[in-house]
Amino acid sequence: MTALLVLEQLLNGLQLGVMLFLLAAGLTLVFGIMDMINLAHGSLYMVGAFVAATVAEYTGSFMLGLLAALPAAALVGMAVELIALRTLYERNHLDQVLATFGLILFFNELVRIVWGPRAIFMDVPEALSGTVEIVPGAPYPAFRLAIIAAGIAVALFLYFLITRTRIGMLIRAGASNREMVGALGVDVKLLFTLVFGLGAALAGLAGAMAGPLFAVEVGMGEGVLILTFVVIVIGGIGSVRGALVGALLVGLVDTLGRAFLPTLLRLVVEPATADGVGASLSSMSIYLLMVAVLVWRPRGLFPAHG
Amino acid sequence: MSRKISLAVAATAVIGLLAAPAQAEGVKIGMITTLSGGGSGLGIDIRDGFELALKQGGGKLGGVDVEVITQDDARKPETAKQIADRMVKSDKVDIMTGIVWSNLAMAVVPGVTKAGVFYVSPNAGPSALAGKMCNENYFNVAWQNDNLHEAMGQHVTDKGFKNVYILAPNYPAGSDALAGFKRFYKGKIAGEVYTKLGQKDYAAEISALRAAKPDAVFFFLPGGMGINFLKQYAQSGLKESIPLFGPAFSFDETILKPAGDAALGVFNSSQWNADIDNAANRAFVADFIAEYGRRPSLYASQGYDAARLIGSALKAVGGDMSDKSAFRLALTKAEFESVRGNFRFGSNHHPIQDIYVRQVYRDDKGDLTNKIVGKVFTDHQDAYAKDCVM
């Protein structure tokens, strides 16, 4: 285990964290502002990946696929908000969980009808298919670096949007006191739809960026959704800053756990036991992190509500 | 009074109607397989392969009328168990088949065979069912789970690799896979890693793998996990320097298309391939493509062989399922032309067969598929047969 390997694994963790941030930012806004638990957020990620893969396949251009995925996911998201979710804001969380779980089933079936039950192909764009030797002796996939760059760009964009613009002010106000914003005459319905569309577009972006790395298949959003919920709980519900910090923490803890726990355990127990226990422990590591954070700060690192 | 009588007559008539079809039908086969959710590609292929044999026989298997009841288990053991109970108790099926996953097979098969129903496995072959828990009514027409991994262990040793990095998901079939590999691999293990089941990102594992400097990598990651790993491994630039080896499960037709060039050139072990040259296989491959418009996978070949094995036994007993020992004996003989050629059952009702090494290549139509490049085992039998007492 060398310092260079640790450095490389830190980079891997950062990349996973950035990917999670793209999903968590949208989810935390919706959860924080509308007090709405949206389990179907992962479905929008799936829609983004499928649209990007299909457009990239037909046009031969990854960029066009990416550009198509953003509005497609945003439109699907806003349509879902208008048709289904709007009626759920007044209901309790359990109803919302049930209804949006139903949406997951609906979207999985819809994608199966449109694209079939099998995974579909999506490759890295030619220009980013190589590797870059950031850490000496360990060529790093260029596409993963591009994901990190895209994530940083989105974080900066959101920072600007939320702290410097009028709509950002309303989002912040909505997250800390919904009723007051409505009472002050803001068109809350429109704000909700826009925020939902923004969250959906970010999920679509994450899906399109994930396509070349992962299998583009029905149900691909569910596993990542669980991680995303862990992120927003750690970060504090409703806080984009919390989502960023939470995502990076989860990405780093998960990656470093997988990379080094078995090796560290080998120092104290038998190799066979170390591999088994290490694998199990590392898949628990992010949940242990969540428990630790919640014990220390029960409302997450950066709670949005006052 | 007369009203009561007419009611009774009507009721009898209705009951008669309900009961009538059951008597008129032939042999009943219950198929439980995964048709929705993750991994449904495998179940769909098994079902389609099975139904192809039925269509070729004009709705009959071995010249005997059969009724196939197909149900989706959605890859959930409890669902599979409920369907199996219903099929055994209400539908009164004679034979069952279809299950893809070992954990589902473990939940279903012991109860089914105990109830006197035959079970022909077209895929799952957990070690317990081949060994201590074997049953006279249980037949596996595919393989015992370890077989393809054992073949890869042998092949990698034959090719002179001495320091292999091995990788599998952290669940029973994963540890069985690595155990099977190590049973025949004679060199050093550069690293042994268990990943999370369903894991998507393998960046950490690939970095650690590169640092361990192995001369080859053996991995067992079925379904979407395999697609993820293949893509990420190719992107890391390691594919050219450290060759990949795996069982056929990560290189079937459902994976090659989405994985694309990331899978090109990789070696994998299989008991079947489309280019095995025998009459049964030629007819199977041609008819499958004509019927479904896609290439058959090894799962489809196993579903097809399951149907043809059942057909051969039904023919031997003339469709009479009342004498179970006669039907059982007919199954044991396996008098059908398997699409993989050489095939017979061992004492534990698991295959004794040849296992090949295939390589992924791009055919003249531009599609990725496998070709056989060598044979690793001839008449290979699983390691658990000795533990089976029937």
Tab-separated table of C-alpha atoms in Angstrom, chain A residues 5 8-9 12 15-16 112 117-122 124 129-131 137-139 141 144 211-215 217 220 254-255 258-259 275-276 279-280 283, chain B residues 35-37 40-41 44-45 170 192 194 196 199-205 207-208 210-211 224 227-228 231-232 235-237 253-254 257-261 294:
chain	number	residue	atom	x	y	z
A	5	LEU	CA	-2.397	4.228	-4.259
A	8	GLU	CA	-5.563	7.330	-6.504
A	9	GLN	CA	-8.258	5.945	-4.214
A	12	ASN	CA	-11.930	7.510	-6.989
A	15	GLN	CA	-15.462	10.978	-8.388
A	16	LEU	CA	-18.118	8.778	-6.743
A	112	ARG	CA	-39.145	-1.942	-20.342
A	117	PRO	CA	-35.789	-5.759	-20.740
A	118	ARG	CA	-32.114	-5.859	-21.686
A	119	ALA	CA	-29.359	-3.412	-20.869
A	120	ILE	CA	-28.451	-1.119	-23.729
A	121	PHE	CA	-25.089	0.043	-25.007
A	122	MET	CA	-23.435	3.351	-24.251
A	124	VAL	CA	-17.429	6.810	-23.534
A	129	SER	CA	-11.780	7.292	-23.868
A	130	GLY	CA	-8.111	7.410	-22.916
A	131	THR	CA	-6.353	7.708	-19.593
A	137	GLY	CA	2.262	5.126	-12.535
A	138	ALA	CA	-1.523	5.002	-12.309
A	139	PRO	CA	-3.249	6.125	-15.502
A	141	PRO	CA	-9.682	7.216	-16.968
A	144	ARG	CA	-13.938	9.985	-14.718
A	211	GLY	CA	-24.240	5.677	-18.872
A	212	PRO	CA	-20.722	5.065	-20.181
A	213	LEU	CA	-19.552	3.782	-16.785
A	214	PHE	CA	-22.441	1.571	-15.740
A	215	ALA	CA	-24.958	-0.766	-17.310
A	217	GLU	CA	-30.669	-1.058	-17.560
A	220	MET	CA	-30.519	1.190	-12.454
A	254	ASP	CA	-17.311	4.040	0.644
A	255	THR	CA	-14.321	3.961	-1.697
A	258	ARG	CA	-13.689	-0.953	-0.023
A	259	ALA	CA	-10.085	-0.277	-0.904
A	275	ASP	CA	-11.511	-10.601	3.108
A	276	GLY	CA	-15.000	-11.694	4.117
A	279	ALA	CA	-16.109	-6.824	2.404
A	280	SER	CA	-19.102	-6.874	4.716
A	283	SER	CA	-20.523	-2.234	2.525
B	35	LEU	CA	-39.441	-12.415	-16.230
B	36	SER	CA	-39.376	-8.942	-14.648
B	37	GLY	CA	-36.878	-6.774	-12.811
B	40	SER	CA	-35.091	-10.925	-16.332
B	41	GLY	CA	-33.030	-11.398	-19.500
B	44	ILE	CA	-36.814	-14.771	-20.655
B	45	ASP	CA	-34.131	-16.710	-22.539
B	170	ASN	CA	-20.016	-11.291	-1.550
B	192	GLU	CA	-8.988	-12.209	-3.539
B	194	TYR	CA	-15.412	-9.896	-2.526
B	196	LYS	CA	-20.951	-5.886	-2.766
B	199	GLN	CA	-22.196	-3.006	-6.958
B	200	LYS	CA	-21.944	-0.447	-9.761
B	201	ASP	CA	-18.638	1.285	-9.299
B	202	TYR	CA	-15.439	-0.781	-9.353
B	203	ALA	CA	-12.934	2.089	-9.415
B	204	ALA	CA	-11.525	1.222	-5.987
B	205	GLU	CA	-11.154	-2.456	-6.868
B	207	SER	CA	-6.988	0.649	-8.611
B	208	ALA	CA	-6.129	-1.953	-5.976
B	210	ARG	CA	-3.423	-2.536	-10.701
B	211	ALA	CA	-1.293	-2.002	-7.623
B	224	GLY	CA	-25.349	-5.766	-14.807
B	227	ILE	CA	-21.285	-4.949	-17.706
B	228	ASN	CA	-20.165	-2.308	-15.198
B	231	LYS	CA	-16.643	-1.145	-19.149
B	232	GLN	CA	-14.655	0.286	-16.265
B	235	GLN	CA	-11.585	2.443	-19.521
B	236	SER	CA	-8.792	2.034	-16.991
B	237	GLY	CA	-6.526	0.910	-19.826
B	253	GLU	CA	-25.667	-12.264	-25.518
B	254	THR	CA	-27.474	-10.001	-23.029
B	257	LYS	CA	-24.207	-5.863	-26.676
B	258	PRO	CA	-24.321	-3.303	-23.827
B	259	ALA	CA	-20.663	-3.909	-22.918
B	260	GLY	CA	-19.488	-3.394	-26.507
B	261	ASP	CA	-15.778	-3.399	-27.279
B	294	ARG	CA	-32.059	-12.514	-31.671
